[in-house]
Coordinates of C-alpha atoms in Angstrom, one line a residue:
Chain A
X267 CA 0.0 0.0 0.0
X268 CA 1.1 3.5 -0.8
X269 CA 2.2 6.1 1.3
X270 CA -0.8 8.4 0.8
X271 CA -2.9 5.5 1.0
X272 CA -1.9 5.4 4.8
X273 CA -2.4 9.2 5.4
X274 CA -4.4 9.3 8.9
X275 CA -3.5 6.0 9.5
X276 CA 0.2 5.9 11.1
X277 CA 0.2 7.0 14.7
X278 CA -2.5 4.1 14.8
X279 CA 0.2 1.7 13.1
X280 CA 3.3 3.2 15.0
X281 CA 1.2 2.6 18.8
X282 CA 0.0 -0.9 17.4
X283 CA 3.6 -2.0 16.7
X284 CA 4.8 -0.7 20.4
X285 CA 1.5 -2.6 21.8
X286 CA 3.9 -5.7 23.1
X287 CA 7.1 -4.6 23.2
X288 CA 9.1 -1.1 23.4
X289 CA 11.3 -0.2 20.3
X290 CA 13.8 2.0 18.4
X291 CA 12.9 4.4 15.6
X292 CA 14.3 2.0 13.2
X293 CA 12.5 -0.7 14.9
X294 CA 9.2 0.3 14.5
X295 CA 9.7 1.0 10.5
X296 CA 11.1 -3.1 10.5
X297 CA 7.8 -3.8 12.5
X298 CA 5.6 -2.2 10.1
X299 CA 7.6 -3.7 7.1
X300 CA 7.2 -7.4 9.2
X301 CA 3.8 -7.6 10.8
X302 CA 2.6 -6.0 7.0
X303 CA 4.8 -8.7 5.2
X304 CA 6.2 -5.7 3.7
X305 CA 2.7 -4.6 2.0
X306 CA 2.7 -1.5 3.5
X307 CA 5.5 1.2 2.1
X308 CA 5.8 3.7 4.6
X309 CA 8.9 6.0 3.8
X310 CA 11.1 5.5 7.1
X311 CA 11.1 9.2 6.9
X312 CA 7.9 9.8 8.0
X313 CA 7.8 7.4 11.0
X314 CA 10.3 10.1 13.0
X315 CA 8.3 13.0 13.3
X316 CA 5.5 10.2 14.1
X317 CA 7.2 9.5 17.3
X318 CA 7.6 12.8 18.0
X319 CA 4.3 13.6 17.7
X320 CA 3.2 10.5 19.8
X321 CA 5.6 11.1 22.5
X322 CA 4.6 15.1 22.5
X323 CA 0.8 13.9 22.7
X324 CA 2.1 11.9 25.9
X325 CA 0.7 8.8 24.0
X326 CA 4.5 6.8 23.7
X327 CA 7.2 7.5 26.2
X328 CA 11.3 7.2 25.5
X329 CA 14.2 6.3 27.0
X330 CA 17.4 6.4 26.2
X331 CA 19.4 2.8 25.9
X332 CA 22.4 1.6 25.5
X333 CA 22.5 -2.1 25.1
X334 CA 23.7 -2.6 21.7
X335 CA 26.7 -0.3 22.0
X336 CA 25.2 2.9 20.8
X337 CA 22.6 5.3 22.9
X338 CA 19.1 4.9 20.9
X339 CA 15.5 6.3 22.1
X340 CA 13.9 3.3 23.1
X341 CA 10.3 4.0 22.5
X342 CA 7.3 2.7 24.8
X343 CA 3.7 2.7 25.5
X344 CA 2.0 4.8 28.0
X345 CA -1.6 4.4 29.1
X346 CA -3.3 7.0 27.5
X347 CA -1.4 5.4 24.1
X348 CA -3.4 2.2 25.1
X349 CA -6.3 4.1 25.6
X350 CA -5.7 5.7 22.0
X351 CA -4.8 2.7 20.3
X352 CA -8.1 0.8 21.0
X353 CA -9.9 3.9 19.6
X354 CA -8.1 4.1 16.7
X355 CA -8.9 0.3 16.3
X356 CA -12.5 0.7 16.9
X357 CA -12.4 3.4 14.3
X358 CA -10.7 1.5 11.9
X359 CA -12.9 -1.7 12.1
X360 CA -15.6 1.2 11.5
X361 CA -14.2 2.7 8.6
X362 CA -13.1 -0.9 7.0
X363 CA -16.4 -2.6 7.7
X364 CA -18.1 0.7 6.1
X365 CA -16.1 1.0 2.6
X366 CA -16.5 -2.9 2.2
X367 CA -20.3 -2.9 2.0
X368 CA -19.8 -0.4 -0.8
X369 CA -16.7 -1.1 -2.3
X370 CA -16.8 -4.9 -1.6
X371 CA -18.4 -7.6 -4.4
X372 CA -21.7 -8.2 -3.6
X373 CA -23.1 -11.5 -4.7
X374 CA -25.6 -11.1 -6.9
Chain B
X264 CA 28.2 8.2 -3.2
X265 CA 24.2 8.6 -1.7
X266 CA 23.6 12.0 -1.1
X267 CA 22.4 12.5 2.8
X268 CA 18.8 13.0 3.0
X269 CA 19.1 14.6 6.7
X270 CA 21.7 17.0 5.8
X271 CA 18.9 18.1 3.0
X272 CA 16.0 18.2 5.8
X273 CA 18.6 20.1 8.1
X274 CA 18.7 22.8 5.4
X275 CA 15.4 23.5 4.3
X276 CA 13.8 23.1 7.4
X277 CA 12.6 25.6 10.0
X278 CA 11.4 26.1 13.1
X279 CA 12.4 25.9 16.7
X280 CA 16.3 24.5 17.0
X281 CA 15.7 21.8 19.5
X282 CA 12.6 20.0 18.5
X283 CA 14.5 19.9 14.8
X284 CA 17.7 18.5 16.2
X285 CA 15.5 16.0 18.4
X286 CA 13.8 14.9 14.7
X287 CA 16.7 14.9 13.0
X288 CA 19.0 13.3 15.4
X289 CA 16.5 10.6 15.4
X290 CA 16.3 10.1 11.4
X291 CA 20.1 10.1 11.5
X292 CA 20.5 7.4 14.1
X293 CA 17.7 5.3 12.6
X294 CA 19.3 5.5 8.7
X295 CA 22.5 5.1 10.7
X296 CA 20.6 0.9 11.6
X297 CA 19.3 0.8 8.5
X298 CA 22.7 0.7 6.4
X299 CA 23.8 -1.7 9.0
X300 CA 20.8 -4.2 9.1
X301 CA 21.2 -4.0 5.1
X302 CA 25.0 -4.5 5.3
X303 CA 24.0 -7.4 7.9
X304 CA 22.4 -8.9 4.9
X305 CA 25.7 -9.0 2.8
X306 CA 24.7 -5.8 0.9
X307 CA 28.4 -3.7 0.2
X308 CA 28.5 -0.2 2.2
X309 CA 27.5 1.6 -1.1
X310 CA 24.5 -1.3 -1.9
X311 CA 23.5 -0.7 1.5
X312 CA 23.7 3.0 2.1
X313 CA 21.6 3.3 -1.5
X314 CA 18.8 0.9 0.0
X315 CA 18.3 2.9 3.4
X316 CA 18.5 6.1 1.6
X317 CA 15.6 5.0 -0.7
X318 CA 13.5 3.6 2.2
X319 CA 14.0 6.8 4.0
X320 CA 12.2 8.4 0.9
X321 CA 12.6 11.3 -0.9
X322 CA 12.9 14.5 1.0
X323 CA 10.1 16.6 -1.0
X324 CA 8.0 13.4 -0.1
X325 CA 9.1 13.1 3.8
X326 CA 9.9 17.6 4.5
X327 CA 6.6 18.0 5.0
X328 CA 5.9 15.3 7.8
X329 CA 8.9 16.9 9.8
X330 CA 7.6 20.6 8.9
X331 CA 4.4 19.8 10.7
X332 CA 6.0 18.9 13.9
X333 CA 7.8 21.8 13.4
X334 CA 5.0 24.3 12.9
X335 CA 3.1 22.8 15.9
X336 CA 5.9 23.2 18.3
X337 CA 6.7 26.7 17.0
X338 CA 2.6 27.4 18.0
X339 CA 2.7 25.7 21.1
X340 CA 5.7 28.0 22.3
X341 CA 3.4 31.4 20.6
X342 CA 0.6 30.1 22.5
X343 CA 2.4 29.8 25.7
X344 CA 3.9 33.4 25.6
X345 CA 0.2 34.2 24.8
X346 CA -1.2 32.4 27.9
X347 CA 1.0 34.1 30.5
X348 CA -0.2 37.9 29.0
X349 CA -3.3 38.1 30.7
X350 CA -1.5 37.5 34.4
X351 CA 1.3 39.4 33.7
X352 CA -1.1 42.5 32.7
X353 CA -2.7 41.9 36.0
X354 CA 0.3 41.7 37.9
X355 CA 1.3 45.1 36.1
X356 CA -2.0 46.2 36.6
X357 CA -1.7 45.5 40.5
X358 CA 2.2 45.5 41.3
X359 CA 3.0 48.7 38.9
X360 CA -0.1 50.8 39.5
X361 CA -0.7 50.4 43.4
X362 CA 2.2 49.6 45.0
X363 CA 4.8 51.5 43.4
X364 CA 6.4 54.6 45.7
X365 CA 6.6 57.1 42.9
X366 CA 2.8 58.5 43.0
X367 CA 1.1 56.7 39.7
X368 CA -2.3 56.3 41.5
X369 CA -5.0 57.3 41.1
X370 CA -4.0 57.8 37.7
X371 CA -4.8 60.1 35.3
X372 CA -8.5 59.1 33.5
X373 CA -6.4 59.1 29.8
X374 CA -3.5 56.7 31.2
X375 CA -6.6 54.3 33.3
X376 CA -9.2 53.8 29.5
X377 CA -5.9 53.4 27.7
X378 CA -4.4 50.6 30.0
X379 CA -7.9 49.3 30.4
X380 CA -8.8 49.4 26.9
X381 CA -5.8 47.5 26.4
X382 CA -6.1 44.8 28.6
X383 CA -9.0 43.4 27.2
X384 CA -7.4 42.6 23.8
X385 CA -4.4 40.3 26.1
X386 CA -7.3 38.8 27.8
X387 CA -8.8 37.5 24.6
X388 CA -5.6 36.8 23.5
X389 CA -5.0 34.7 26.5
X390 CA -8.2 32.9 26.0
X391 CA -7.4 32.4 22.0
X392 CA -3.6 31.3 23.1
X393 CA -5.3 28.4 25.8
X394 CA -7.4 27.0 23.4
X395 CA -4.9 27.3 20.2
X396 CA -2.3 25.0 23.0
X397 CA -5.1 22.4 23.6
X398 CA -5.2 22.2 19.7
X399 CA -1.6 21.8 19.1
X400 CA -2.0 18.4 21.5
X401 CA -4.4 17.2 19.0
X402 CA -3.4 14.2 17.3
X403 CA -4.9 15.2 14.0
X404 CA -6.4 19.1 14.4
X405 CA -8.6 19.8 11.8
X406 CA -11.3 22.0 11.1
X407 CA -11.3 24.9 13.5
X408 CA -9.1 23.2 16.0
X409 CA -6.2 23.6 13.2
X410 CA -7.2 27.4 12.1
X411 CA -7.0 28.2 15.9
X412 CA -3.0 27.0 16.3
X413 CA -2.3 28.1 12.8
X414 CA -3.8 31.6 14.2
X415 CA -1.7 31.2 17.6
X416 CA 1.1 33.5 16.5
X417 CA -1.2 36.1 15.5
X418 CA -3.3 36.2 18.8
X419 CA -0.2 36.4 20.7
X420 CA 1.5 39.7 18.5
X421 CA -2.0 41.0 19.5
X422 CA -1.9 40.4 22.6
X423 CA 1.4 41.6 23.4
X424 CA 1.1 44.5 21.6
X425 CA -2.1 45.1 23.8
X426 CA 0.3 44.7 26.7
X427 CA 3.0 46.9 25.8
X428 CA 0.5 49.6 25.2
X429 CA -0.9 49.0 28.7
X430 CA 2.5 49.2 30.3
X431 CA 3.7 52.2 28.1
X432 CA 0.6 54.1 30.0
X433 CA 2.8 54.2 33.3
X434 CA 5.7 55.9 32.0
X435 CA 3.4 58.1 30.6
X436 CA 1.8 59.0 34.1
X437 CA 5.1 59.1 35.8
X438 CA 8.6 58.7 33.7
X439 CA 10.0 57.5 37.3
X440 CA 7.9 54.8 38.3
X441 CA 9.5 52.7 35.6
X442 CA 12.7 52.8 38.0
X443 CA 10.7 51.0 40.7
X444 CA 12.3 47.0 40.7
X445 CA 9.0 45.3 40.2
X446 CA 7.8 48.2 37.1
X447 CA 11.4 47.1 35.5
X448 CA 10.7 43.7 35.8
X449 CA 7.5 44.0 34.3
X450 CA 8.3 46.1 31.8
X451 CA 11.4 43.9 30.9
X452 CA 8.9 40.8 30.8
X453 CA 6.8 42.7 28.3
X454 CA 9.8 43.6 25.9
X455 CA 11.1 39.6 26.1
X456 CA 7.6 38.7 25.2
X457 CA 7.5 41.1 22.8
X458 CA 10.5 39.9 21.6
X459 CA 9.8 36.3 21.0
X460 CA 6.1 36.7 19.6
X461 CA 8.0 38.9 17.2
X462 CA 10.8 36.1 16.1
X463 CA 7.9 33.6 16.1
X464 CA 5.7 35.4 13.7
X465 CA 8.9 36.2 11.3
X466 CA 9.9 32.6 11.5
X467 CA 5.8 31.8 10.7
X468 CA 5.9 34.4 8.3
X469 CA 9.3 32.8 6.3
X470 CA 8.1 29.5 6.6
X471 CA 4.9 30.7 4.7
X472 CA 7.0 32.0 1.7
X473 CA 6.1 35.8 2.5

């Protein structure tokens, strides 16, 4: 899927892939290219200010870590990202369910 | 070699320093794992710096997802210099008016409809600056929630302007009371805030292409 295709839809994508475990920046793009099985083409680019955005909504939290040698933002979900993940799921089954019935084949 | 698609963003975009060295820092440290997960892979340094250069994206495609951010933090500071004009006019109001040792009060009917006058326009202006800072935490503002933090700027160089007339009134009424710690203090406050809702419209103003 295209990168406008998505428009609307990443901070829902970003806090689904942080759901179950905390992750770099570059992490979360591998996430979405994984758990999409690399369907969706988001441009890496675009996922930063994402995270920014999250984290300045209070919706993901960061720390900084040090494990694999370097110091990397380590991103994670807060509560009210929980909260604003199963909204944006709710609105998504919503919006899916809705454009099927009209754009879906019907049998006739 | 791959030309550097953060050294292009670093150029061309603007806004307030830290939140665009935060961004960027990130985008550089993240491209920085991508050419090594690719080179991971067996891809050469130049196979692999190509490959995370092109998953980046293009910068036309990916500037104006970072120029957001960018826009939202510069309103969120305007709107916070606008929030704090409607105390500080009352603390001028208070501290400056009635307290001071130089006789200022009861001042002169002029001087009081002027400063009063004027401190209306930086209550409004706080009001405008409150709401246009619960907009810029809005996931996705839209509608009138985005005209009101795109308008943040504006209500603030209103506001303070307001301000500065209403704290211009007491040298007016007495040139001395201005040497009075607290008046300086105010007065100072006024020409920082003054200052910054200035640099914040210009900045607004550039970014806009005017």
């Amino acid at each position: 899927m295209r990168a406008d295709g998505l428009r609307g839809h990443l901070d829902g994508l970003v806090l689904a892939v942080l759901e179950h475990e905390p992750l770099h920046g570059y992490g979360v793009i591998q996430a979405l290219a994984t758990r999409s099985d690399g369907t969706l083409d988001v441009p890496a680019g675009t996922v930063y200010p994402a995270l920014y955005r999250l984290e300045s909504a209070g919706l993901v939290t960061s720390s900084w870590d040090a494990t694999s040698g370097r110091r990397r933002r380590l991103y994670r979900l807060t509560r009210t990202g929980r909260r604003s993940l199963a909204r944006e799921r709710s609105d998504w089954r919503e919006l899916a369910h809705a454009v099927d019935s009209v754009l879906g084949e019907r049998a006739t | 070699m791959t030309a550097d698609p953060v050294a292009s963003l670093a150029r061309s975009l603007r806004g307030p320093r830290r939140v665009k060295r935060r961004m960027l820092r990130e985008a550089s440290e993240g491209l920085t794992d991508a050419v090594e997960a690719h080179r991971a892979v067996g891809l050469d340094d130049d196979a692999a710096r190509a490959r995370a250069v092109a998953e980046f994206g293009p910068v036309p495609a990916v500037r104006p997802a970072f120029q957001d951010e960018l826009d939202r933090a510069l309103a969120r500071r305007a709107a916070t210099v606008g929030l704090c004009l409607f105390p500080l006019v009352t603390l001028f109001w208070n501290v400056a008016w009635e307290c001071s040792p130089y006789p200022t009060w009861p001042a002169p009917s002029a001087q009081f409809v002027v400063a009063f006058a004027a401190s209306l326009p930086a209550l409004a202006a706080s009001l405008a600056a409150a709401v246009a800072l619960a907009a810029t935490y809005r996931l996705r503002p839209r509608g009138t929630w985005q005209l009101l933090y795109r308008r943040a700027h504006t209500a603030t160089v209103l506001g303070t302007a307001a301000f500065c007339v209403a704290v211009s009134t007491l040298p007016a009424t007495n040139p001395k009371a201005l040497l009075w710690p607290p008046t300086t203090l105010t007065t100072l406050t006024a020409a920082v805030l003054a200052l910054l809702a200035v640099t914040a419209c210009r900045s607004s103003a550039r970014r806009a292409g005017c």
